[in-house]
Tab-separated table of C-alpha atoms in Angstrom:
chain	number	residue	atom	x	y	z
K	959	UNK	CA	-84.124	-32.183	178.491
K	960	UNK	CA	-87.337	-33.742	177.968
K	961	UNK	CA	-89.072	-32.341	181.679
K	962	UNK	CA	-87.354	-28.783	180.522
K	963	UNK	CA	-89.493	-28.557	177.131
K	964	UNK	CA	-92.210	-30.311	178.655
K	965	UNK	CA	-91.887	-27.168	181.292
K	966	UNK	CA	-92.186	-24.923	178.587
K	967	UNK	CA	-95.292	-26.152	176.880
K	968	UNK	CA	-96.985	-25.924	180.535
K	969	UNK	CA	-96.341	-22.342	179.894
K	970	UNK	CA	-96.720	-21.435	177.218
K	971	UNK	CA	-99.935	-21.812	174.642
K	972	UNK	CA	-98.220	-20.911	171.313
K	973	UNK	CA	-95.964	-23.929	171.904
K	974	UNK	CA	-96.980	-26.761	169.912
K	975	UNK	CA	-94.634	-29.358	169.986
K	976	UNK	CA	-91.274	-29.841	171.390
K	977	UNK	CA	-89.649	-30.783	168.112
K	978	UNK	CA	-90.800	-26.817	167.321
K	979	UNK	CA	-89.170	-25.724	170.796
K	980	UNK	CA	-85.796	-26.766	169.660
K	981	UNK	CA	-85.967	-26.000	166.173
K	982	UNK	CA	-87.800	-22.195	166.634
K	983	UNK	CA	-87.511	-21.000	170.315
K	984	UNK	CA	-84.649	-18.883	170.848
K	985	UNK	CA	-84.772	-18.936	174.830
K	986	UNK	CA	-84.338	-22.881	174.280
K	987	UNK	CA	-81.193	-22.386	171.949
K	988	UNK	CA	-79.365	-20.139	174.576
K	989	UNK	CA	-79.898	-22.032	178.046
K	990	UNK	CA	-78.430	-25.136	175.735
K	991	UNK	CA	-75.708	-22.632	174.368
K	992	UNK	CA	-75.297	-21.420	178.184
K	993	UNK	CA	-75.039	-24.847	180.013
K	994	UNK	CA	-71.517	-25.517	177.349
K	995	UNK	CA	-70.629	-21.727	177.934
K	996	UNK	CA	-70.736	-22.171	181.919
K	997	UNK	CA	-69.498	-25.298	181.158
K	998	UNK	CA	-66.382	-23.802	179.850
K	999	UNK	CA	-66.116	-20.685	182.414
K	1000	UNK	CA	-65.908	-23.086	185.419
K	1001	UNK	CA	-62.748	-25.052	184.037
K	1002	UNK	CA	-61.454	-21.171	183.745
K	1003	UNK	CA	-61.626	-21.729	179.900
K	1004	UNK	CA	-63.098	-17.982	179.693
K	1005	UNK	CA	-62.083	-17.064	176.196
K	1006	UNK	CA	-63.730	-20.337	174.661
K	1007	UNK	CA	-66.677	-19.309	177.220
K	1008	UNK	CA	-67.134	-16.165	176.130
K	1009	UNK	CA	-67.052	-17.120	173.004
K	1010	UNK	CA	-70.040	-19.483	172.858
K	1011	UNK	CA	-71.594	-17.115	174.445
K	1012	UNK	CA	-71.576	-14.424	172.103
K	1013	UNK	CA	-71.988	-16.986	169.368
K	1014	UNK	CA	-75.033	-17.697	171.237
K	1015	UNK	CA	-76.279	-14.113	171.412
K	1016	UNK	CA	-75.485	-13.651	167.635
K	1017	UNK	CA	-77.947	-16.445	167.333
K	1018	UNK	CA	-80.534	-16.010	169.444
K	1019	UNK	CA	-80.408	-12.437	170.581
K	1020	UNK	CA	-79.875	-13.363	174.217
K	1021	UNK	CA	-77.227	-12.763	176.419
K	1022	UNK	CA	-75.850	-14.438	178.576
K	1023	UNK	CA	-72.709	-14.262	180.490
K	1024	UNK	CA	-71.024	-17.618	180.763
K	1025	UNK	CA	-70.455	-17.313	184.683
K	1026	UNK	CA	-74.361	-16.399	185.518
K	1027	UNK	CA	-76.046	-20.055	187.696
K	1028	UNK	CA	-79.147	-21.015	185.938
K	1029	UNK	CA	-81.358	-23.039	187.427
K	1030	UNK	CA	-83.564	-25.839	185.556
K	1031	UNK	CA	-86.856	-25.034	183.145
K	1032	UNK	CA	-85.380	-21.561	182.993
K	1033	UNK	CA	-88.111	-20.026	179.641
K	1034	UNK	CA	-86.822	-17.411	178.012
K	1035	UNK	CA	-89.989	-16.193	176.083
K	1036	UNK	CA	-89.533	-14.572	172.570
K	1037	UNK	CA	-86.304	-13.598	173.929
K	1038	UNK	CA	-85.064	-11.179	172.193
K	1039	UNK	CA	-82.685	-8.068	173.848
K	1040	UNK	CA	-82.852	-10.241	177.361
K	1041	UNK	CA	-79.497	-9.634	178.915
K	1042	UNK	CA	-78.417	-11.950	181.982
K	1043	UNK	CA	-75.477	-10.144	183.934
K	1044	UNK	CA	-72.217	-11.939	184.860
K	1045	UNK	CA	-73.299	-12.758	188.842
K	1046	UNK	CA	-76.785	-13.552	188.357
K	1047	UNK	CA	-78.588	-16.137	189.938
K	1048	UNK	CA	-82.157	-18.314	188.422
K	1049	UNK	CA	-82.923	-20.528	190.443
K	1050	UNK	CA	-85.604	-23.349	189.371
K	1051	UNK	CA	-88.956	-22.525	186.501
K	1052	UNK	CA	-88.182	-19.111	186.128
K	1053	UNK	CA	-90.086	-17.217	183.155
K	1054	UNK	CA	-88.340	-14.308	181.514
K	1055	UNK	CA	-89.286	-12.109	178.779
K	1056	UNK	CA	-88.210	-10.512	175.946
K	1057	UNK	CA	-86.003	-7.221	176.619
K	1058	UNK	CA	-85.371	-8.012	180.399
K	1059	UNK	CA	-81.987	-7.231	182.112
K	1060	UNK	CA	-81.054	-8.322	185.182
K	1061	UNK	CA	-78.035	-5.769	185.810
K	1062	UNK	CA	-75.792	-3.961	187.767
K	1063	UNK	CA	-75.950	-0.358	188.599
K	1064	UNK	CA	-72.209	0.000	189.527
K	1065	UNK	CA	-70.554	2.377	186.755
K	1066	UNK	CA	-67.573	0.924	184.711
K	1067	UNK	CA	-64.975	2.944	186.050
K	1068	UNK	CA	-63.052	1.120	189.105
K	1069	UNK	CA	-63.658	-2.099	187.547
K	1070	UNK	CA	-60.968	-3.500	189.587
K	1071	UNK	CA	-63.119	-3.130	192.758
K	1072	UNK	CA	-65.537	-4.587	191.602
K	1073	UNK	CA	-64.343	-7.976	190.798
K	1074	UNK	CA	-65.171	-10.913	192.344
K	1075	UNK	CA	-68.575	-9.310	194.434
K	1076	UNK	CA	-72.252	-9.595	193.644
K	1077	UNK	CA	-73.388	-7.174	191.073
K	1078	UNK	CA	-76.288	-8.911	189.543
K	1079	UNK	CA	-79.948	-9.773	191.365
K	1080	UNK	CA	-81.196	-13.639	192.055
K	1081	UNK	CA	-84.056	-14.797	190.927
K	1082	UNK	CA	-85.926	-17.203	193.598
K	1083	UNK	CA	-88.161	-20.274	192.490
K	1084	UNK	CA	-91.036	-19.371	190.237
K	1085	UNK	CA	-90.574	-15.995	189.544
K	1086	UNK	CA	-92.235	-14.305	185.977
K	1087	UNK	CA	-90.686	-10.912	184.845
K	1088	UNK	CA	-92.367	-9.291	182.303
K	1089	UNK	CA	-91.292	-7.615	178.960
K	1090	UNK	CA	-88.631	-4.949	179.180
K	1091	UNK	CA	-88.433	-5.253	182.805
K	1092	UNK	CA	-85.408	-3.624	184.213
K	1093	UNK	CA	-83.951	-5.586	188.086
K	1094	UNK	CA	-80.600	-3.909	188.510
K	1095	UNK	CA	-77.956	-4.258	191.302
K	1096	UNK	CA	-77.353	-7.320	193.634
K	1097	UNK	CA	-81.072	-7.489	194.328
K	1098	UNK	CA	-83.461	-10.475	195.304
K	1099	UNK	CA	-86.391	-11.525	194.191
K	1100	UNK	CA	-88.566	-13.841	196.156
K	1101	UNK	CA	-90.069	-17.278	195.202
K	1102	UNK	CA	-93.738	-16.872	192.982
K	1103	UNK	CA	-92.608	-13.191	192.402
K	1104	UNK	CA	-94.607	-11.392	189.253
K	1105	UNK	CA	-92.315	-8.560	187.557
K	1106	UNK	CA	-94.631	-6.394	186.029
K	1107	UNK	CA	-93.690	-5.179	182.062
K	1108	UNK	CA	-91.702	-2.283	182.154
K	1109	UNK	CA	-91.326	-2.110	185.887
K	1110	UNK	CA	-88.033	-0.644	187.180
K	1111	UNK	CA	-86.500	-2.976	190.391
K	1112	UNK	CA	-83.707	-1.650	192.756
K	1113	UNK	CA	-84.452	-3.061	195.900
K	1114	UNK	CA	-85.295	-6.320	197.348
K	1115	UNK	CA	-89.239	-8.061	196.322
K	1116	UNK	CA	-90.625	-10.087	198.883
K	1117	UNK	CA	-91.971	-13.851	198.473
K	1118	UNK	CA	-95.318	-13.748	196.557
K	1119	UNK	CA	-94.782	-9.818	195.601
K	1120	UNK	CA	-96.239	-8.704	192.493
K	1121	UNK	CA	-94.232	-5.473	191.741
K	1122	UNK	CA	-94.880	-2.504	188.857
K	1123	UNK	CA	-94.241	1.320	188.271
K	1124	UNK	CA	-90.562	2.573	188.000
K	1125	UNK	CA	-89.436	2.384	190.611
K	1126	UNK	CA	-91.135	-0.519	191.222
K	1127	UNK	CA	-94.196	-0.768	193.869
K	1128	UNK	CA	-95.364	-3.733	195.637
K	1129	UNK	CA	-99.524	-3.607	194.604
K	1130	UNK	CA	-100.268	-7.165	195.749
K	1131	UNK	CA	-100.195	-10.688	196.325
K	1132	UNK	CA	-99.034	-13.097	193.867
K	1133	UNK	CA	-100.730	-16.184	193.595
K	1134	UNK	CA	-98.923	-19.418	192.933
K	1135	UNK	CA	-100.445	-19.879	189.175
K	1136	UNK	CA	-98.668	-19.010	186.016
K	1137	UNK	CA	-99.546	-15.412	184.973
K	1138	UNK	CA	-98.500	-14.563	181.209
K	1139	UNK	CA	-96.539	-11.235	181.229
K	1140	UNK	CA	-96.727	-11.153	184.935
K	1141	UNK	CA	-100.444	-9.632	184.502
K	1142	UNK	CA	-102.487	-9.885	187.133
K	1143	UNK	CA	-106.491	-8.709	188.183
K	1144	UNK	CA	-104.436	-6.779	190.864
K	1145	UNK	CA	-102.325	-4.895	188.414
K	1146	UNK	CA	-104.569	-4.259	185.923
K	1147	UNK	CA	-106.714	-1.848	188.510
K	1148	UNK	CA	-103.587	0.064	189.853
């Protein structure tokens, strides 16, 4: 617990303390709410998962489905309207803003066919996505990846991509330090 809030105040300048993370941040609240939820989903306790984690997104305004893998020092950033599908992956010091989803674009109807496959993207190491960013469908990102705000992802993002635009263009190369809001020199001229 201590090198995941410690992770957060590396990223974050408005964070002042790490009593204030667990008291205040909402992103904190639902990866703890999340670790009892998955906790729950993998003993195939899915009603008491599901549960917590609506509980949790009554809280916080987060969702998370109990069966996504989450990673460590997953920050969840203001937080509100971010939506984590039921077969995504975050893997290790992901940042995620507010109104993010990481989706599916299959429609509801059939939803017998689609149990049991990959409907949701992964998230490599290191990867920001900025506010109200939109990666739908059983995509990947790479490691160090920069999600621009906004930006609309469909298809597969290279290692070290910084992506923006709907549908999302690769303008550049990301470098390996943290960039607020995926912002970048880069994607401010585009």
């Amino acid at each position: 617990m201590n090198k995941f809030l410690e992770s957060i105040i590396s990223r974050d300048p408005a964070a002042k303390s790490k009593l204030s993370l667990v008291l205040t941040y909402p992103g904190v609240k639902a990866v703890f709410f999340h670790r009892i939820a998955n906790f729950f989903s993998v003993a195939n306790f899915d009603l008491i998962a599901r549960i917590i984690s609506q509980f949790s997104r009554f809280l916080t305004g987060i969702e998370i489905h109990p069966n996504a893998k989450i990673g460590k020092n997953l920050f969840i950033d203001h937080g509100m309207g971010v939506v984590i599908g039921e077969t995504s992956e975050i893997e290790d010091n992901v940042t995620i803003y507010h109104m993010v989803t990481l989706g599916g674009i299959s429609p509801s109807i059939n939803s017998d066919n689609q149990r049991n496959i990959k409907r949701h993207p992964t998230l490599k190491e290191n990867v920001v996505v900025g506010s109200g960013a939109q990666i739908l469908g059983p995509v990947v990102v790479g490691k160090n990846s920069k999600i621009g705000a906004n930006a609309v992802v469909t298809n597969d993002v290279p290692e070290n991509a910084v992506m923006v635009g709907i549908p999302a263009k690769n303008i550049g190369t990301s470098t390996h330090e943290f960039k607020p809001y995926a912002v970048t020199e880069e994607s401010k001229e585009k």
